[in-house]
CSV table of C-alpha atoms and ligand atoms in Angstrom, one decimal:
chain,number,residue,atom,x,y,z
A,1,UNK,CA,-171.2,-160.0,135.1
A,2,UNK,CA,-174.1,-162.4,134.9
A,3,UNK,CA,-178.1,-161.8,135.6
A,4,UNK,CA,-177.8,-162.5,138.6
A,5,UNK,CA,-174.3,-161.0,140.1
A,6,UNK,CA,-175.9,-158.2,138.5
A,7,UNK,CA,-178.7,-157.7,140.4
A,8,UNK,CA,-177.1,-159.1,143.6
A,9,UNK,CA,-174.3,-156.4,142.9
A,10,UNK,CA,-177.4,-153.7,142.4
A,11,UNK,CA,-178.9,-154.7,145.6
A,12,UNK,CA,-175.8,-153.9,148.2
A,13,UNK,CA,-175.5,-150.7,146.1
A,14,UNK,CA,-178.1,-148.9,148.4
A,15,UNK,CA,-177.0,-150.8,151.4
A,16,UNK,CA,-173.4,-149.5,151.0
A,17,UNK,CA,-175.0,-145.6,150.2
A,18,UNK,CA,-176.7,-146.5,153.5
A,19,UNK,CA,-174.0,-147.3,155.5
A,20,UNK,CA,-172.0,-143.8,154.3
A,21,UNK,CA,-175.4,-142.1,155.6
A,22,UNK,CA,-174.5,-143.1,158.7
A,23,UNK,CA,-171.1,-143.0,159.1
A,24,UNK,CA,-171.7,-139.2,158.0
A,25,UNK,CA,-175.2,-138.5,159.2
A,26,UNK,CA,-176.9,-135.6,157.2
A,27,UNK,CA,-178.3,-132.3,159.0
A,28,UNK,CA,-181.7,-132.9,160.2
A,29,UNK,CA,-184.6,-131.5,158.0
A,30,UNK,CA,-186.2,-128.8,160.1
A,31,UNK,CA,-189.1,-126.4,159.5
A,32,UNK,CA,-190.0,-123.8,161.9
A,33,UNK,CA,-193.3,-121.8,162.0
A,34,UNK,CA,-194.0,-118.7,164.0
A,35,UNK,CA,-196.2,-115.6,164.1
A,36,UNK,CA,-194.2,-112.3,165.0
A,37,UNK,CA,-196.2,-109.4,165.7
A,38,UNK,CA,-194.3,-106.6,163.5
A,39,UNK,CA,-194.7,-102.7,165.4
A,40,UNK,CA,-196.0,-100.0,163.0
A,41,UNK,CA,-194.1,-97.0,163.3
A,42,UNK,CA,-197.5,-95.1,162.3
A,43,UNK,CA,-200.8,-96.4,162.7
A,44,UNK,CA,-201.6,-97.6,159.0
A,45,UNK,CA,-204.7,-96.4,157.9
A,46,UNK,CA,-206.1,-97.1,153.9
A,47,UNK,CA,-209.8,-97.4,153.0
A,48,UNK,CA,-209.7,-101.1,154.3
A,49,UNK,CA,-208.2,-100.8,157.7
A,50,UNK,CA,-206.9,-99.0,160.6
A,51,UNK,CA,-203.7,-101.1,162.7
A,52,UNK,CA,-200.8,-100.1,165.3
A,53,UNK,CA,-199.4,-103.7,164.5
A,54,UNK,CA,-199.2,-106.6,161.8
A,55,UNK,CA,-198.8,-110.4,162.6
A,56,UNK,CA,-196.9,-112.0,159.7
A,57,UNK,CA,-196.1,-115.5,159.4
A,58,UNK,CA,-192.5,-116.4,159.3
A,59,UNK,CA,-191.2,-120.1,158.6
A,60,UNK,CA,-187.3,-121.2,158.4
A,61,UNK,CA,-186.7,-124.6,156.7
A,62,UNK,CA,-183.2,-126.0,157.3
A,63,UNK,CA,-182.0,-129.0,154.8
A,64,UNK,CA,-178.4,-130.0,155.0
A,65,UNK,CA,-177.1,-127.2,156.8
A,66,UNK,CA,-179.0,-124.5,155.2
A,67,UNK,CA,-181.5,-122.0,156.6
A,68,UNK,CA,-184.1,-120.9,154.2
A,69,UNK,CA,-186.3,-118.0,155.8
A,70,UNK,CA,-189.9,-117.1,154.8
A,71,UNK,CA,-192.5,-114.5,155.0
A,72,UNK,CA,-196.1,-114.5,154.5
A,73,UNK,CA,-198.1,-111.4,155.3
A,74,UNK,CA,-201.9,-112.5,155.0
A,75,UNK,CA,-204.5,-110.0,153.6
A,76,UNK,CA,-207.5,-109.0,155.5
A,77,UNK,CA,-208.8,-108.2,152.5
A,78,UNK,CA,-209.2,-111.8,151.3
A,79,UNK,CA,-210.2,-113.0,154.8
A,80,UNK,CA,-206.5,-114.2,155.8
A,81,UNK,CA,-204.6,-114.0,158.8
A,82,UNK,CA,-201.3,-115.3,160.3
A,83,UNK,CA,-202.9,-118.3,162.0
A,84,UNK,CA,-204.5,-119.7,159.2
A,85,UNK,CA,-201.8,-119.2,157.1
A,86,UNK,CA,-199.6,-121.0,160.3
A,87,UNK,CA,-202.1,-123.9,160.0
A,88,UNK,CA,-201.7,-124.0,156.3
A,89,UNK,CA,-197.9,-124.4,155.9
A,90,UNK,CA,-198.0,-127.3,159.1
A,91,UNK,CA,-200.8,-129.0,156.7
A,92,UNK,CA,-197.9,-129.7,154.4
A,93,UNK,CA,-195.4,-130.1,157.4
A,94,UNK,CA,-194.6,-133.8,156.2
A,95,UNK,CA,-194.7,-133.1,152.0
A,96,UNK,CA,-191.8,-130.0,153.0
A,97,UNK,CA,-189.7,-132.4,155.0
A,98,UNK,CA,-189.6,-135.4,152.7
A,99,UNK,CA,-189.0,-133.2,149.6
A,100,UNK,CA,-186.1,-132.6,147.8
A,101,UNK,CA,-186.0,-129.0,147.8
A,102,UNK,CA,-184.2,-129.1,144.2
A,103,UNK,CA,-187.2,-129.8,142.9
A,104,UNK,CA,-188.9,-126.5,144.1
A,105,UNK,CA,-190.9,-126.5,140.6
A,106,UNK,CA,-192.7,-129.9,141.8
A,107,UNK,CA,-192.6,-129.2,145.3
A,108,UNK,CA,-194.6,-125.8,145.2
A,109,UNK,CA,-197.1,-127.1,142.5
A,110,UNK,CA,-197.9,-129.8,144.8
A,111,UNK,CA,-198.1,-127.3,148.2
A,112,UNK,CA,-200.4,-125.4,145.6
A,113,UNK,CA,-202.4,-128.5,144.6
A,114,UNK,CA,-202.7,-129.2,148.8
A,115,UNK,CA,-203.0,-125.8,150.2
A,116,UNK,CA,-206.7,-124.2,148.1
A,117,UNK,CA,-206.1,-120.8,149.8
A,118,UNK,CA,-203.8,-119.1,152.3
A,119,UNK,CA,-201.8,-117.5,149.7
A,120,UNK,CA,-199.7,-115.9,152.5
A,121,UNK,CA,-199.0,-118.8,153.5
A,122,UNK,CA,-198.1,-120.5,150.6
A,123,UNK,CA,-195.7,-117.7,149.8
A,124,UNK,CA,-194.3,-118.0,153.3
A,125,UNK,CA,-192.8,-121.7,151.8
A,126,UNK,CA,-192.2,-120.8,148.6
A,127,UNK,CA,-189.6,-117.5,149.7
A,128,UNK,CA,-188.3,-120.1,152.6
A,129,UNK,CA,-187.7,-122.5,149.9
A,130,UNK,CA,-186.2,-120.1,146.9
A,131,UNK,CA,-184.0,-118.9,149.9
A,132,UNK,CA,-182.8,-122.3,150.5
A,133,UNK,CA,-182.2,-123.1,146.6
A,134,UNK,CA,-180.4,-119.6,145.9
A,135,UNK,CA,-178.5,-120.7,149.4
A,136,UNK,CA,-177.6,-124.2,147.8
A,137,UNK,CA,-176.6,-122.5,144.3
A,138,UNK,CA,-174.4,-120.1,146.1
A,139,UNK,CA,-176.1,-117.0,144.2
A,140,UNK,CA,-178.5,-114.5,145.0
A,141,UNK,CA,-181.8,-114.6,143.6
A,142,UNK,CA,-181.3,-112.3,141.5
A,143,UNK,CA,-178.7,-113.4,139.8
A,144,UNK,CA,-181.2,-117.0,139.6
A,145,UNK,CA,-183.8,-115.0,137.2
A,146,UNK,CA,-180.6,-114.1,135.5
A,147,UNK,CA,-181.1,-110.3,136.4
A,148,UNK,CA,-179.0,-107.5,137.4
A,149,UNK,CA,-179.4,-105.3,140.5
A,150,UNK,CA,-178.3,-102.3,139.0
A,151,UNK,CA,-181.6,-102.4,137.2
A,152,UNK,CA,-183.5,-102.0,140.3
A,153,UNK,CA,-186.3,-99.3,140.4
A,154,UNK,CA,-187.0,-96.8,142.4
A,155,UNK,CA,-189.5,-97.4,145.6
A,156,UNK,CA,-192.0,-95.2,146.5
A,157,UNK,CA,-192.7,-94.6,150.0
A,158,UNK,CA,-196.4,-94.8,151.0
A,159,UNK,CA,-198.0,-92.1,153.1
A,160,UNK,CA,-201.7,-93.9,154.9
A,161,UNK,CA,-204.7,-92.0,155.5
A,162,UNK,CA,-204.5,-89.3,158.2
A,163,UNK,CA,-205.1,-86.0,159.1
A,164,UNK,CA,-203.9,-83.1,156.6
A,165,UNK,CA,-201.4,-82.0,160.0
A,166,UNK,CA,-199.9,-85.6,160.1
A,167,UNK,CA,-199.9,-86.1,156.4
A,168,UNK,CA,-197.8,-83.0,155.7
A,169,UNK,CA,-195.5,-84.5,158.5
A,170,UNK,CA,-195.0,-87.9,156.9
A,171,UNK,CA,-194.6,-86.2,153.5
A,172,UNK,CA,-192.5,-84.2,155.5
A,173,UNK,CA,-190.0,-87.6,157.4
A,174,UNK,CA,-190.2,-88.9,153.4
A,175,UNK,CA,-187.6,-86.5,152.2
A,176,UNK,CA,-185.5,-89.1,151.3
A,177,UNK,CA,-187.6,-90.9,148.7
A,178,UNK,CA,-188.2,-88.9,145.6
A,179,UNK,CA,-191.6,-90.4,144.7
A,180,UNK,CA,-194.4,-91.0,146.9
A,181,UNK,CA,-197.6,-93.0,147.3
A,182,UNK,CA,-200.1,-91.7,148.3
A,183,UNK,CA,-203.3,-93.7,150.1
A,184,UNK,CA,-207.1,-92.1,149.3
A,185,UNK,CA,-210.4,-93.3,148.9
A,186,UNK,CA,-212.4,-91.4,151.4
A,187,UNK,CA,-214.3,-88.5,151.7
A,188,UNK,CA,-210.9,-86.6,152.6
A,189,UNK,CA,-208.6,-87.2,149.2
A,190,UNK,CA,-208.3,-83.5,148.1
A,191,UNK,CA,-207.3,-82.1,151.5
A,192,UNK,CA,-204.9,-85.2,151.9
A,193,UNK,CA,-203.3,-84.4,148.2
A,194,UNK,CA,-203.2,-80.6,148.9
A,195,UNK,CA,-201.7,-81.6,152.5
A,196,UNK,CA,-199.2,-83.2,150.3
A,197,UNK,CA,-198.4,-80.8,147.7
A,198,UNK,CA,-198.2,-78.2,150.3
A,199,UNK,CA,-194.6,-79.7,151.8
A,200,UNK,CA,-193.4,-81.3,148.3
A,201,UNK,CA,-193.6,-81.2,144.5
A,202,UNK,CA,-192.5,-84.8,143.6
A,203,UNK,CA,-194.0,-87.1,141.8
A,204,UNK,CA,-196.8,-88.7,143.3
A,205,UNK,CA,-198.8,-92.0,142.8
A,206,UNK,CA,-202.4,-92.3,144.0
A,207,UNK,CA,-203.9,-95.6,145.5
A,208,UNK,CA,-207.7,-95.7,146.2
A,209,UNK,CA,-207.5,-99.0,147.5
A,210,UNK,CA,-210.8,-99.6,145.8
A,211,UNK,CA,-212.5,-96.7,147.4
A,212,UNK,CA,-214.5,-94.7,145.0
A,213,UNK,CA,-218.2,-96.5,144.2
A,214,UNK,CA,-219.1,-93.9,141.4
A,215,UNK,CA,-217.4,-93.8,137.8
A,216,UNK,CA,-218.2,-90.4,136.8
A,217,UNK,CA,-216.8,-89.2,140.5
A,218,UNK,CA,-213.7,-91.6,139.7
A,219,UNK,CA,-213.0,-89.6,136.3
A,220,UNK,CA,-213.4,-86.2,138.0
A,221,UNK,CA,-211.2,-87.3,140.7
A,222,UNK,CA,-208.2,-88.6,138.4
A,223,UNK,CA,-208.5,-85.8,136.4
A,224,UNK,CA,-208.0,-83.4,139.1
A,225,UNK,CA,-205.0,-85.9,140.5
A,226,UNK,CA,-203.2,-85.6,137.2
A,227,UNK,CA,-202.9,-81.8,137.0
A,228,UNK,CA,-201.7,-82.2,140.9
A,229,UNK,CA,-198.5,-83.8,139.5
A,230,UNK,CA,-199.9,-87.3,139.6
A,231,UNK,CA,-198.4,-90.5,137.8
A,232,UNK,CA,-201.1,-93.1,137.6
A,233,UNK,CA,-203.6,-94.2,140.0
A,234,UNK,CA,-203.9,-97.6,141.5
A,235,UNK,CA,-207.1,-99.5,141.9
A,236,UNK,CA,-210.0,-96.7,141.7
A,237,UNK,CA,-212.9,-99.0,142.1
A,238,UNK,CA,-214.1,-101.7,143.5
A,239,UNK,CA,-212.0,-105.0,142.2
A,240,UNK,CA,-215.7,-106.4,140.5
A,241,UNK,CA,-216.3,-103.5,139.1
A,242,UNK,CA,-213.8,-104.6,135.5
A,243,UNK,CA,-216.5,-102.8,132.8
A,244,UNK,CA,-216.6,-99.3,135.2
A,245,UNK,CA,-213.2,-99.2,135.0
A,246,UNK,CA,-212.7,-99.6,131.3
A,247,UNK,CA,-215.4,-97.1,131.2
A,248,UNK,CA,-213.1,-94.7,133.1
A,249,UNK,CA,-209.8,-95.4,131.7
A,250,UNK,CA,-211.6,-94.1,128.3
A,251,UNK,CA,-211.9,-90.9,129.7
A,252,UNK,CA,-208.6,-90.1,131.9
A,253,UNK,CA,-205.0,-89.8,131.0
A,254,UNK,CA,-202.8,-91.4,133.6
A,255,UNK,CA,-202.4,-94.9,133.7
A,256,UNK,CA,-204.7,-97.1,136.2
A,257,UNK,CA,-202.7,-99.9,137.9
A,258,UNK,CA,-204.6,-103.2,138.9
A,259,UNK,CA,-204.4,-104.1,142.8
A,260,UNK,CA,-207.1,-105.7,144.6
A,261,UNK,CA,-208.5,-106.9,140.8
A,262,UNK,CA,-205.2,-108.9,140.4
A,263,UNK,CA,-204.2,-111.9,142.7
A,264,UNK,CA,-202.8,-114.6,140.5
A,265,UNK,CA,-201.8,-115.2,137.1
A,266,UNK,CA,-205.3,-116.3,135.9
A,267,UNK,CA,-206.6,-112.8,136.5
A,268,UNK,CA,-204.5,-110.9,134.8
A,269,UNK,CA,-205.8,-111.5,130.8
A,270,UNK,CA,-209.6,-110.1,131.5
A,271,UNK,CA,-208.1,-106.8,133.1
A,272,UNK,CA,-206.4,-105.9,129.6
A,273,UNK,CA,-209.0,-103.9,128.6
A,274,UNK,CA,-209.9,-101.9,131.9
A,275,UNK,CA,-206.4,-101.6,133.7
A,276,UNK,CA,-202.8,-100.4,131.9
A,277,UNK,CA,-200.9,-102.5,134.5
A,278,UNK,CA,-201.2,-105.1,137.3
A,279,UNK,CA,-199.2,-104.7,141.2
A,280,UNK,CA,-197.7,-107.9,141.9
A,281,UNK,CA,-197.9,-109.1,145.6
A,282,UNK,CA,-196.0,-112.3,146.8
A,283,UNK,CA,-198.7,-112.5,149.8
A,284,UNK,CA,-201.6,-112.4,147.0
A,285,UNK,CA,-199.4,-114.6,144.3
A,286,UNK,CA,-198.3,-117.4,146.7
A,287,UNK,CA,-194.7,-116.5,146.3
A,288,UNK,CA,-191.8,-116.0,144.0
A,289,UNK,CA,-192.5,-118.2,141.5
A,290,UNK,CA,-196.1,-116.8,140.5
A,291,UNK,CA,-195.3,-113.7,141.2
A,292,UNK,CA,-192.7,-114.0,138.4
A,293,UNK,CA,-195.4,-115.8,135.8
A,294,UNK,CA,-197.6,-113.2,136.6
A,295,UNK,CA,-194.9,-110.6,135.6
A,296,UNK,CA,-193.9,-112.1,132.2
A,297,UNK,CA,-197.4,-112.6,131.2
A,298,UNK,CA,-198.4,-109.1,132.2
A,299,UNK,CA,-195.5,-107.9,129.8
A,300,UNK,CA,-196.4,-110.4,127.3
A,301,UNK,CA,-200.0,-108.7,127.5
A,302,UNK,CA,-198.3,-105.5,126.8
A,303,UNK,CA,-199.2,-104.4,130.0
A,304,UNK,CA,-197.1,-102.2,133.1
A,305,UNK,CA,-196.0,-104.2,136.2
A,306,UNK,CA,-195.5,-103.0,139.5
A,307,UNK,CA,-193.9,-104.8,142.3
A,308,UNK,CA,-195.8,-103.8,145.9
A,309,UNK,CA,-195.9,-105.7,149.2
A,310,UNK,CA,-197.8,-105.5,152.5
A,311,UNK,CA,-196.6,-104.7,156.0
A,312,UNK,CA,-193.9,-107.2,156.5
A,313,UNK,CA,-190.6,-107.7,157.5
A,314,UNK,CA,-187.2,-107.7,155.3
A,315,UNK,CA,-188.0,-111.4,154.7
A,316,UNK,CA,-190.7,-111.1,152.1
A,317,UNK,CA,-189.9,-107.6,151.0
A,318,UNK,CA,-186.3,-108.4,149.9
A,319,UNK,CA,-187.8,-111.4,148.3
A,320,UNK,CA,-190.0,-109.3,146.1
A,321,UNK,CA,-187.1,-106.8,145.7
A,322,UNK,CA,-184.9,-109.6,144.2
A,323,UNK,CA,-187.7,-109.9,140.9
A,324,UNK,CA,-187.9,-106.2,141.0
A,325,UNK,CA,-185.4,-105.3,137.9
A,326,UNK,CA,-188.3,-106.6,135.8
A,327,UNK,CA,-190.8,-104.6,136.9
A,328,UNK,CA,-191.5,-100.8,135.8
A,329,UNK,CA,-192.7,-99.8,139.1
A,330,UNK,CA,-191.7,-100.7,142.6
A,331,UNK,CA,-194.0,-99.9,146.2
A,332,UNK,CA,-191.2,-102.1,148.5
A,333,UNK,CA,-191.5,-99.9,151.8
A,334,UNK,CA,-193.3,-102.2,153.9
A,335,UNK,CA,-190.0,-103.4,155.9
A,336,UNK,CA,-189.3,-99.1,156.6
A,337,UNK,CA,-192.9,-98.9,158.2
A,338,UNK,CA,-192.2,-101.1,161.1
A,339,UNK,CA,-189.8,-100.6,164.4
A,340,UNK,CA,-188.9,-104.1,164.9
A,341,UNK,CA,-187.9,-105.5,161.6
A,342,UNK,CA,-185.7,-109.2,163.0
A,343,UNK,CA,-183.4,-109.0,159.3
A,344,UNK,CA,-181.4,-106.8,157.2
A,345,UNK,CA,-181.6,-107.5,153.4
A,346,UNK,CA,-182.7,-105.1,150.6
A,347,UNK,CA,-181.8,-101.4,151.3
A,348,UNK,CA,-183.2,-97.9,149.8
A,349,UNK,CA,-180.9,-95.1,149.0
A,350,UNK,CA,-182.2,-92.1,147.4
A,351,UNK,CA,-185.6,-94.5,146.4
A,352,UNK,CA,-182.7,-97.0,144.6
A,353,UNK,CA,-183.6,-100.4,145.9
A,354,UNK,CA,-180.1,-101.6,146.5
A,355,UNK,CA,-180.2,-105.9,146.7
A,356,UNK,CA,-178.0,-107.8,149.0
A,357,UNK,CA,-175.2,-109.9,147.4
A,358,UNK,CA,-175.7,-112.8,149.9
A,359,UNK,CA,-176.6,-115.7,148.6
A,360,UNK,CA,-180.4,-116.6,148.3
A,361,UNK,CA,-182.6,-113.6,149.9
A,362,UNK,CA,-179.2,-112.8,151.4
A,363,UNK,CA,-180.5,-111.7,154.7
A,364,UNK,CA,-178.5,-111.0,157.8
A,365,UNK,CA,-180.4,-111.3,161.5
A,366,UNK,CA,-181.0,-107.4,162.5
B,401,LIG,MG1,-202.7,-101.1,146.4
């Protein structure tokens, strides 16, 4: 073939691919954005706030043929909420439907490069979008990271700040989960931890949810939680306050897990010194994808990782729960606190996170 038969040749090439486009048309490209309000089986109490409901974002993206279904629960504490994070994903409405999903890698770092905050948001795409590639792949996303669900952790189930009456109740409607976490940080913790102790003798982990202000208190305080059959504590002080809490984790024994201190990646290296481990959150991460860098480089540190998520339905919880065999410590209740959950995926037996074999998140509507 000559030059130019060549190039004539090279020019019906896309005309004929056109043609087969529309003899066969392709699905459409959807995406679908939504704020459900979630019910709280208990009203949720920790040092932050006080709710009877959650509003999480939820977003489906459909891409020849496949569903991909996404979460994001925004945190107060960073001055989200579910409309915001609504607005951010429709800012990047046209970037998600001309994508080709297949490229997820390029496709989030650009949403990241567009979207400056929201992180609930963002996390709402990127679950929607890993969904959709495990979906595509035909595996779940577990099997993606190359893990294996038998190497799930056990959950803890988190009792919120209440009355010592109601807290020995909820300790009480808990049997099923051998370890609990346990929410403090106000004036109440010892009669909430002897409320506690008084029903059950498991192993308990303590989240102050940034709540003590003093360092010396903070010492005395972990101290006394360790002889009360405690495991580590999560976030004693304020997130800021990085020396105080080196200053304290000289002087206690259990191990002190970052929360509130650790959004993203970036964060994690200057807690070495202060915190033995970081809790990884999808909603603070912006997704899967970080919330997996942020878990190898926390190992890579030498540090403990912890897998925990907000209130929020079985979308975002089972996504977290699909990263969870690398992680030494799982808090993935948040689906079991609510009444109208719209999916099944990731169950607990005994505390054992057991991960659906569907494909992607592998979610079935409730
Ligand atoms: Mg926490």
């Amino acid at each position: 073939m000559n030059r130019r038969k060549f190039l004539t040749a090279s020019a019906a090439a896309p005309a004929l691919a056109g043609m087969e486009a529309l003899a066969a048309p392709a699905a459409k490209t959807t995406l679908t954005t939504s704020i459900q309000r979630l019910n709280l089986q208990h009203t949720w109490t920790t040092t932050m706030s006080s709710s009877a409901f959650r509003d999480t974002l939820q977003v489906a993206y459909a891409h020849g043929g496949i569903t991909g279904h996404g979460e994001g629960a925004p945190i107060v504490r960073y001055h989200e909420d579910a409309v915001a994070a609504r607005k951010a994903v429709e800012s990047v409405r046209e970037l998600l439907l001309a994508a080709d999903p297949m490229q997820f890698g390029k496709l989030m770092a650009e949403v990241f490069r567009k979207v400056p905050g929201d992180w609930a948001g963002k996390a709402a795409i990127d679950i929607a979008v890993m969904d959709w590639v495990g979906q595509k792949l035909g595996i779940p996303l577990y099997s993606y990271f190359g893990l294996d669900p038998k190497d799930t952790p056990l959950t803890t189930f988190s009792i919120g700040i209440d009355t010592p009456e109601i807290t020995k109740q909820k300790t009480a409607e808990a049997a099923d989960f051998p370890i609990l976490k346990v929410k403090v940080g106000l004036a109440t913790d010892e009669a909430t931890i002897e409320a506690v102790r008084s029903v059950t003798k498991k192993p308990l982990r303590v989240d102050a949810n940034e709540g003590w202000k003093d360092k010396e208190e903070a010492v005395r305080k972990i101290n006394w939680l360790e002889k009360m059959g405690v495991e580590f504590i999560e976030q004693p002080m304020p997130a800021e306050m990085i020396e105080e809490t080196r200053w304290i984790r000289s002087r206690v024994h259990i191990p002190i897990i970052a929360d509130e201190a650790c959004q993203r990646a970036s964060d994690i290296p200057k807690l070495k010194e202060a915190f033995d481990g970081v809790n990884v959150k999808l909603d603070k991460s912006g997704g899967i994808l970080e919330a997996y860098r942020m878990i190898q480089i926390a190992k890579a540190l030498g540090m403990k990782t912890m897998l925990g998520c907000m209130v929020s339905s079985s979308v975002s919880v089972t996504a977290a729960a699909h990263l969870s065999p690398l992680v030494d410590f799982a808090d993935l209740d948040g689906n079991l606190l609510i009444s109208n959950d719209p999916f099944h995926g990731v169950l607990v037996k005994q505390g054992k996170l057991i991960l659906p074999k569907g494909a992607g998140l592998g979610l079935t509507p409730a």
